[in-house]
Structures are given as structure tokens and as C-alpha cells.
Short mmCIF file of C-alpha atoms in Angstrom, two decimals:
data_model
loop_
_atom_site.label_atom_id
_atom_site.label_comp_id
_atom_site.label_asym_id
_atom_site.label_seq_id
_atom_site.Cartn_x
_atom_site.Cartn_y
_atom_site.Cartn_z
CA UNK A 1 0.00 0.00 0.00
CA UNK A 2 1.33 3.39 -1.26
CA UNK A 3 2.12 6.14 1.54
CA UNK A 4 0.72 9.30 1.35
CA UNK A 5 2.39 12.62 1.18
CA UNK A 6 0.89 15.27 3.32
CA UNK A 7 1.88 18.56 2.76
CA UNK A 8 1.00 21.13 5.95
CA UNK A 9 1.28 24.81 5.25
CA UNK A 10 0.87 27.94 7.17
CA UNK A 11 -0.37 31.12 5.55
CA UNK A 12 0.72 34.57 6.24
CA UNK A 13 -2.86 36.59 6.19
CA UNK A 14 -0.71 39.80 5.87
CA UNK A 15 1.66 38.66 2.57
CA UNK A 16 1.24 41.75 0.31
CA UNK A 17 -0.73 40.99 -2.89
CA UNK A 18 -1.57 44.12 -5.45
CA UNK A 19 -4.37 42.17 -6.91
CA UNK A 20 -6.93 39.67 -6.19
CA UNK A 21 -5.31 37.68 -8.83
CA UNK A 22 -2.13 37.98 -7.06
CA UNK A 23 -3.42 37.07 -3.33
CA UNK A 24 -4.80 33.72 -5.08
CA UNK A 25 -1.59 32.83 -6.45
CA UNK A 26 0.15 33.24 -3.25
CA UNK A 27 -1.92 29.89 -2.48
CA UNK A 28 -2.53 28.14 -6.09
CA UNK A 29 1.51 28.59 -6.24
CA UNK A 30 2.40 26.80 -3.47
CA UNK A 31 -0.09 24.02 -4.27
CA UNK A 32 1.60 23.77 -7.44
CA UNK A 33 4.64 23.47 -5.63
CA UNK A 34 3.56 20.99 -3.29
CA UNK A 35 2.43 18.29 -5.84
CA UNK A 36 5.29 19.38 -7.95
CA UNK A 37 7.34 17.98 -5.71
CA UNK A 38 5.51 14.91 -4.56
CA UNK A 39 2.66 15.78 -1.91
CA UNK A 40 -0.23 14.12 -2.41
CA UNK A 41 -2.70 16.73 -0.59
CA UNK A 42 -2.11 19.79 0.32
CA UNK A 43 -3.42 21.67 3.55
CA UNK A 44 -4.50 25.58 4.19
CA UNK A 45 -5.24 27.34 7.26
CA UNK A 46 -8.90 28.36 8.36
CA UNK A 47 -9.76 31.59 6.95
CA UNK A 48 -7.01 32.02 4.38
CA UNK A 49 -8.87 33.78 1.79
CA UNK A 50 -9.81 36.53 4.42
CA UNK A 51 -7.18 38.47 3.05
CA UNK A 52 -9.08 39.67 0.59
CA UNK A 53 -10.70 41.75 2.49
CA UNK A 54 -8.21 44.30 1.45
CA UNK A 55 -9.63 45.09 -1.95
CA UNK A 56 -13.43 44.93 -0.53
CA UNK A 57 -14.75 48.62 -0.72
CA UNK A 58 -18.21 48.38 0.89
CA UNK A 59 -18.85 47.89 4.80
CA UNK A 60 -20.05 44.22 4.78
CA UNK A 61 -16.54 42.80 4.19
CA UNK A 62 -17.46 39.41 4.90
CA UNK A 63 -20.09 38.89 2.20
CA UNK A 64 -17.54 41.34 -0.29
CA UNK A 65 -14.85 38.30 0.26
CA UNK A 66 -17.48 35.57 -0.71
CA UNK A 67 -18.57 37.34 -4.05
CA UNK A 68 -15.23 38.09 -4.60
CA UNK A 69 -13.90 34.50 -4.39
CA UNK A 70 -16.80 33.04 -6.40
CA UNK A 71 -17.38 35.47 -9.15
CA UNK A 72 -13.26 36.29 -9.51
CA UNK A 73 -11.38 34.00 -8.15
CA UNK A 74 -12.44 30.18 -8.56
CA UNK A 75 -13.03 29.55 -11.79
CA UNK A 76 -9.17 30.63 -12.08
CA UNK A 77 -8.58 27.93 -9.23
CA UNK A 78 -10.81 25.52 -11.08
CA UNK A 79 -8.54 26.29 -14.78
CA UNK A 80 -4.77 25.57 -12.71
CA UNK A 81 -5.78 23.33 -9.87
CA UNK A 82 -7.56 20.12 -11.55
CA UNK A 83 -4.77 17.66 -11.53
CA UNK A 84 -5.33 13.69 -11.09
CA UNK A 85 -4.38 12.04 -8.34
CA UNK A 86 -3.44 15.22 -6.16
CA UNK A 87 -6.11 16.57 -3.32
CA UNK A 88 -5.71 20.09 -1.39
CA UNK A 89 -7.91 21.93 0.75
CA UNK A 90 -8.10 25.49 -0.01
CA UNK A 91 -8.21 26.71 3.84
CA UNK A 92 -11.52 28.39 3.86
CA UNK A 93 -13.37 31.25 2.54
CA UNK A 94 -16.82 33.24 2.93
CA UNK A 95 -19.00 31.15 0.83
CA UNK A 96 -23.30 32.04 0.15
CA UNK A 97 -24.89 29.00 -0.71
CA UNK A 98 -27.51 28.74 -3.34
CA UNK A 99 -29.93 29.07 -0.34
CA UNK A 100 -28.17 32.59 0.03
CA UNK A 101 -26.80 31.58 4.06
CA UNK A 102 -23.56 32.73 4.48
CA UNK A 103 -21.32 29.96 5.60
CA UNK A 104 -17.40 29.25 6.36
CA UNK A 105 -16.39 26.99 3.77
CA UNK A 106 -13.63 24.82 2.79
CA UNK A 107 -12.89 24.37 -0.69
CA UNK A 108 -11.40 21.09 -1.25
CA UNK A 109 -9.94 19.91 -4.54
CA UNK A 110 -9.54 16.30 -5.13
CA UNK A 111 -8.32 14.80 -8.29
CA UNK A 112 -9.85 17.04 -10.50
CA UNK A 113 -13.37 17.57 -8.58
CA UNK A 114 -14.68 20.04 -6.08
CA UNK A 115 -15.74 18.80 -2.98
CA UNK A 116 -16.25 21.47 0.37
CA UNK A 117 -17.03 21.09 3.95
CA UNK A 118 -18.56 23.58 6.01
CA UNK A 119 -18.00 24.70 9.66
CA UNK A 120 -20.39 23.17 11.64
CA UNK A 121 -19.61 25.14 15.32
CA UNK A 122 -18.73 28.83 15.21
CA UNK A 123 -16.85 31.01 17.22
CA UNK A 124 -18.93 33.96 18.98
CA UNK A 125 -16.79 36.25 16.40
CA UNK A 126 -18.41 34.50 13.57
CA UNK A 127 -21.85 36.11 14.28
CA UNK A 128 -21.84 36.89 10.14
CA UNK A 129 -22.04 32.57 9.82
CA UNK A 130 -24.65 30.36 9.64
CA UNK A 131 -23.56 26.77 11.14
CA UNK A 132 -24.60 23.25 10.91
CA UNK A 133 -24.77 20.86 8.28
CA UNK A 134 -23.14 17.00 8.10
CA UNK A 135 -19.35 15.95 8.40
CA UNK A 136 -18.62 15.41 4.96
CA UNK A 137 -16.59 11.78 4.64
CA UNK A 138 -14.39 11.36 0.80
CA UNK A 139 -12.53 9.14 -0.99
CA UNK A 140 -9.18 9.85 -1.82
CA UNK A 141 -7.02 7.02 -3.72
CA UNK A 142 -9.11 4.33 -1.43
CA UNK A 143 -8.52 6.47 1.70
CA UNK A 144 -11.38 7.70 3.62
CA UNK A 145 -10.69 11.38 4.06
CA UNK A 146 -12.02 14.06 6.24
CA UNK A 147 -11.99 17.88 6.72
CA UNK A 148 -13.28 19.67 10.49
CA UNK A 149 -12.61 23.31 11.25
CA UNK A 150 -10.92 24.52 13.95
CA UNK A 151 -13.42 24.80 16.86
CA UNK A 152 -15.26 21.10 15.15
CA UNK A 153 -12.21 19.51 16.27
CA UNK A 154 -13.09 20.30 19.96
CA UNK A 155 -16.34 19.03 19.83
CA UNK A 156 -16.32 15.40 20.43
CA UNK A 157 -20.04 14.40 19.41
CA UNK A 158 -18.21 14.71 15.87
CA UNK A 159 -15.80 12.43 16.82
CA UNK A 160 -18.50 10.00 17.68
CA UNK A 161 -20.15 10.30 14.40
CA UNK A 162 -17.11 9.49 12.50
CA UNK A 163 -16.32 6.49 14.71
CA UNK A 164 -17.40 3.15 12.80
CA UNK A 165 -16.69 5.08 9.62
CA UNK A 166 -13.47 3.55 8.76
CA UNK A 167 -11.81 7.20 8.39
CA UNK A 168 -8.11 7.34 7.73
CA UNK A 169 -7.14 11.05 7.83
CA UNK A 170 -8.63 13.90 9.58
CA UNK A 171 -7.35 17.39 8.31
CA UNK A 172 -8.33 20.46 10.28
CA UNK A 173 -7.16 23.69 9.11
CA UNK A 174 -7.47 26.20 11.53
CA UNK A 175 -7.28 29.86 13.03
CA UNK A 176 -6.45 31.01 16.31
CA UNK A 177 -5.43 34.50 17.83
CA UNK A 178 -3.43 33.13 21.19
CA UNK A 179 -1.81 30.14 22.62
CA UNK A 180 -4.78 28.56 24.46
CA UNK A 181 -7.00 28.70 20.95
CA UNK A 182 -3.59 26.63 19.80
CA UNK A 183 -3.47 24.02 22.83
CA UNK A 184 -7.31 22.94 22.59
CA UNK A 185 -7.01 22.14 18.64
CA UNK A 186 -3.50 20.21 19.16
CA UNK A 187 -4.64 18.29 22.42
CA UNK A 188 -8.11 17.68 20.55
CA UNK A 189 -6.55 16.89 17.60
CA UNK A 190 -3.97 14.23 19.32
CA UNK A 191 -7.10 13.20 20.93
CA UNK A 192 -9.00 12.46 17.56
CA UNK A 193 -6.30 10.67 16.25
CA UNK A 194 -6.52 8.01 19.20
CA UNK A 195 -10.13 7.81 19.36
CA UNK A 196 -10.70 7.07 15.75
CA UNK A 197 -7.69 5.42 14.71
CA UNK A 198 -6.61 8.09 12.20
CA UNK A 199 -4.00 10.29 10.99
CA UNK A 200 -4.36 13.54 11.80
CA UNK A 201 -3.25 17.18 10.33
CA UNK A 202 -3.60 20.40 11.40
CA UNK A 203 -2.18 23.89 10.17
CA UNK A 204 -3.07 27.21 11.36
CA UNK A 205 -3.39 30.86 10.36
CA UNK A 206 -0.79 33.01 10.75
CA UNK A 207 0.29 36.71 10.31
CA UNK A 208 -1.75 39.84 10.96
CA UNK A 209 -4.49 42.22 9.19
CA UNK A 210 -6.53 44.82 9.81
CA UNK A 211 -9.78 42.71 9.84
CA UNK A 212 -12.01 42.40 12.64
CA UNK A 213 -12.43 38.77 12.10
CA UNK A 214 -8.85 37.49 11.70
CA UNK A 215 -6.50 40.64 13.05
CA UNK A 216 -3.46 38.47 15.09
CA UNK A 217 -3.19 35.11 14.53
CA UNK A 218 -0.52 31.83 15.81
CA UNK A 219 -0.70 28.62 15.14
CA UNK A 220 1.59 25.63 14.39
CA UNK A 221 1.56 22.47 11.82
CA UNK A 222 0.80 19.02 13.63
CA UNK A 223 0.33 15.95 12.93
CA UNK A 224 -0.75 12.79 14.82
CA UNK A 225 -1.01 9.14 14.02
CA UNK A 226 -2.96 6.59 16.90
CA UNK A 227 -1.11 4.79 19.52
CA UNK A 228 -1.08 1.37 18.59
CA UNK A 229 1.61 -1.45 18.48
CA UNK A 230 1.82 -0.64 14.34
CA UNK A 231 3.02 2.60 15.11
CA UNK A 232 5.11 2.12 17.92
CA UNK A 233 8.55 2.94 15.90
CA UNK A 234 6.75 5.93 14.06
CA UNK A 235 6.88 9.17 15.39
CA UNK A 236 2.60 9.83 16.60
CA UNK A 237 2.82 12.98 18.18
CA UNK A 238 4.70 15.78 15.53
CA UNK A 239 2.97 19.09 17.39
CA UNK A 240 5.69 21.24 15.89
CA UNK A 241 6.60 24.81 17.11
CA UNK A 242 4.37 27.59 17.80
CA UNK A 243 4.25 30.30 14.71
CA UNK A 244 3.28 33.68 14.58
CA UNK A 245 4.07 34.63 10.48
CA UNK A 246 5.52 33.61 7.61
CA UNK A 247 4.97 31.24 4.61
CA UNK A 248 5.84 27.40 6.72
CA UNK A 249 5.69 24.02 5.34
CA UNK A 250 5.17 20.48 7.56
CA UNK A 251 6.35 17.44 4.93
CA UNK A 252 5.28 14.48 6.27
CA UNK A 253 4.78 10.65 4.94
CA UNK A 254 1.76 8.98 6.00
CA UNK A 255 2.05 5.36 6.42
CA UNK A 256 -1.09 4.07 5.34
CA UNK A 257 -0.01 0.71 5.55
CA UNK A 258 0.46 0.50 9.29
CA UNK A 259 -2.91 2.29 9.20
CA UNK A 260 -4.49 -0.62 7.62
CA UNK A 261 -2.46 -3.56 10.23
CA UNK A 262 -4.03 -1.74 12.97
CA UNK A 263 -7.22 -2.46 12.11
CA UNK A 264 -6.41 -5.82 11.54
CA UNK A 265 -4.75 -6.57 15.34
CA UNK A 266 -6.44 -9.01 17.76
CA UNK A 267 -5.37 -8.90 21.49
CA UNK A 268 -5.10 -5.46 21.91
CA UNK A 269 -7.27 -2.34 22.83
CA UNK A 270 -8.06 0.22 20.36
CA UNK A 271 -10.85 2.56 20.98
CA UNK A 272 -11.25 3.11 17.42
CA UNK A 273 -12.68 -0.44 17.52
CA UNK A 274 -15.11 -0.37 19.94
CA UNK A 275 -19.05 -0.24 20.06
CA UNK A 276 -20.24 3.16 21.83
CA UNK A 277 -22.42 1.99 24.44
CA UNK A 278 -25.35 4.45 25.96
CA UNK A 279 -23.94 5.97 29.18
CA UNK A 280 -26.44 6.85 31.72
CA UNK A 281 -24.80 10.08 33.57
CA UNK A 282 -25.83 9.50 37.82
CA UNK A 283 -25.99 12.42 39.99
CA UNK A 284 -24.70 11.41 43.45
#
């Protein structure tokens, strides 16, 4: 069974860009890059198109990033970015569904299709969002594939959907402004990566802009595989450093293979494995 190649990148919300056109390259580029030279899928932070906001005139500079993106911007993405056998996830943007609610979207590319998942939890600073919706589950090169946002890592009745699903990597691109935002997506993260068996990635936001939605952000690039006897020579905790700008990149080679032996193992506990039974909660 092939590994995978999973490249983690930070993104700089402040990079200077002249042009729409040029702010979008500053991620299609680096995707390019990335498969160019031999990642599989590619990972952006939360809120990575917010930068946009810059060359949004009117007040509402929310909804001006989401017309902006779909009516300028990813058709262009659409053109450069539809490559077989490569995946990335384009961060996420300001999207208005067809129902015209205003969601926060992840754009995912995956061999040549668009797929997206929305947040599902929102911050209270995300009062412009409408959440909700399902955890969206895809199949990359036989590899069951998800995306969560940020806070949906935290929130473990989404880890209990997933469980039975036979997931095998959990990506979570994310944006925080301080280092306890940071801690509860990398200890939730680690956690996610035990409880469903998984690989886990996570890459954060970073940089500053004057935007009252994403002004300071850290963040770091993690990754986590679970802690079973398959693993037990691989390196399952990768947190990495904490970041506060700059373009960063996390290379890392999923092995898939020891993925798949775990869930073949008798004689040991894995909580990925078991049957959630109904817990009665007794007050004392």
C-alpha cells in the first residue's frame, strides 16, 4: 500500500498581494509546488482567503470576500488546480450557498473535482455565519478522508459520528489569535487521532491584518497518528513549534499501511474499535 504525502502549510494573512489575482496565487503557487514535488494533498489554514478583504470597498466585508472568491477567483482555481491524483484543501473562505446563508467553507480539490465542507460550530466572532450541516466523509485514492474546522475539532459528538466510519485522515485547518486557541485544537486533535484510529493534520493561520475577524493570529503544523503497536517505531505525536508569520511548510509521509495492520490486530485495545455503548450520567 502506497504512503501518502501530506503537505502542511501555514499562511501569512498579511503577505502583500496588489491584486486579487495575485493574493490567489500566493496559495494556487504553493499548491503547485507541493504536488510538484511529490505531496499528495495539500493543507490551508482556516480563513485564508480573508485576506481579501483588502480590496473589498463596501462595509459588509465578509459577504464582499465571498462574491469576490466566487465570481473572480475560482473559476481561475478551477482552470490551474484540476490535476489527477493530487487533493488540497483550499483553507476556507466566505462562501453564500444557493440558499443565500452565508457559511465558512472549505474548498477542497480532489483529483480534478470540487468537494467542500462547512463549519459546523462557530466562534462567537463568527456572528456573520450560519452553522450546521453533516461531516462530509471522501474518498481519496481508497482512503477515507475528512476535513473539520478549527473549533469542530473540539467538539467530540463529531468524533463519535465518524467512529465506525473507517476514516483514515482527519485534516483540520485552523485559526487562532493566542496560545490557548492553539493548545485545545492540538490536544483535541492528538485526541482524535486516538479515538478514531486516524492520521491527523492540522495547520493554522498566521500573520496579521486589519480585519475584525482574523487581526493576530498563531498557530503551528501538527500531525498525529494513533497509539497502537503498528506505530510504535513511528513518530505519533509531531505538534511542531508555535508560529506567529511567515509562509511554513510540515512534509510528512503517511504510512497508510500501518494504518491498515491496525485495524487488523487481535489482542489489543483500540478505541477506534469499539461499540459506543449508551452511558447513563448519575448524579450522586
Amino acid at each position: 500500500m502506497r504512503p501518502l504525502t501530506l503537505h502542511l502549510r501555514t499562511f501569512d494573512i498579511g503577505a502583500p498581494a496588489d491584486t486579487p489575482e495575485e493574493y490567489a496565487a500566493l496559495l494556487a503557487d504553493r499548491v503547485l509546488e507541493s504536488w510538484d514535488s511529490g505531496a499528495d494533498i495539500v493543507v490551508f489554514p482556516e480563513f485564508s482567503w480573508m485576506g481579501l478583504e483588502r480590496f473589498i470597498t463596501g462595509a459588509d466585508k465578509i459577504t464582499g470576500v465571498a462574491e469576490m472568491f466566487r465570481h473572480r477567483i475560482y473559476q481561475d482555481l478551477t482552470i490551474r488546480l484540476s490535476r489527477p491524483d493530487k487533493a488540497a484543501v483550499f483553507g476556507t473562505v466566505p462562501f453564500r450557498t444557493d440558499e443565500g446563508i452565508l457559511v465558512n467553507r472549505a474548498p477542497v480539490m480532489s483529483e480534478g473535482r470540487w468537494l467542500h465542507q462547512d463549519k459546523i460550530h462557530l466562534t462567537p466572532w463568527e456572528s456573520s455565519f450560519t452553522g450546521g450541516g453533516p461531516v462530509h466523509l471522501w474518498t481519496f485514492r481508497g482512503h477515507r478522508v475528512a476535513v473539520v474546522i478549527c473549533l469542530d475539532v473540539e467538539v467530540p459528538e463529531i468524533s463519535a459520528a465518524l467512529r465506525g466510519s473507517g476514516i483514515d485522515l482527519l485534516l483540520v485547518p485552523s485559526a487562532t489569535d493566542n496560545v490557548l486557541g492553539v493548545e485545545r485544537i492540538s490536544r483535541c486533535a492528538d485526541a482524535r487521532a486516538v479515538e478514531l484510529g486516524c492520521h491527523v493534520g492540522l495547520c493554522h493561520l498566521v500573520g496579521s491584518a486589519e480585519s475584525a475577524l482574523v487581526d493576530e493570529n498563531m498557530g503551528r503544523l501538527a500531525v498525529y497518528s494513533p497509539s497502537q503497536s503498528t506505530f510504535l517505531h513511528h513518530t505519533r505525536q509531531d505538534p511542531g513549534t508555535i508560529l506567529t508569520d511567515g509562509f511554513h511548510l510540515k512534509s510528512v509521509i503517511l504510512d497508510m499501511a500501518a494504518l491498515a495492520a491496525t485495524r487488523t490486530l487481535q489482542g489489543e485495545t483500540d478505541p477506534s474499535r469499539l461499540t459506543a455503548a449508551s452511558v447513563r450520567v448519575v448524579t450522586a
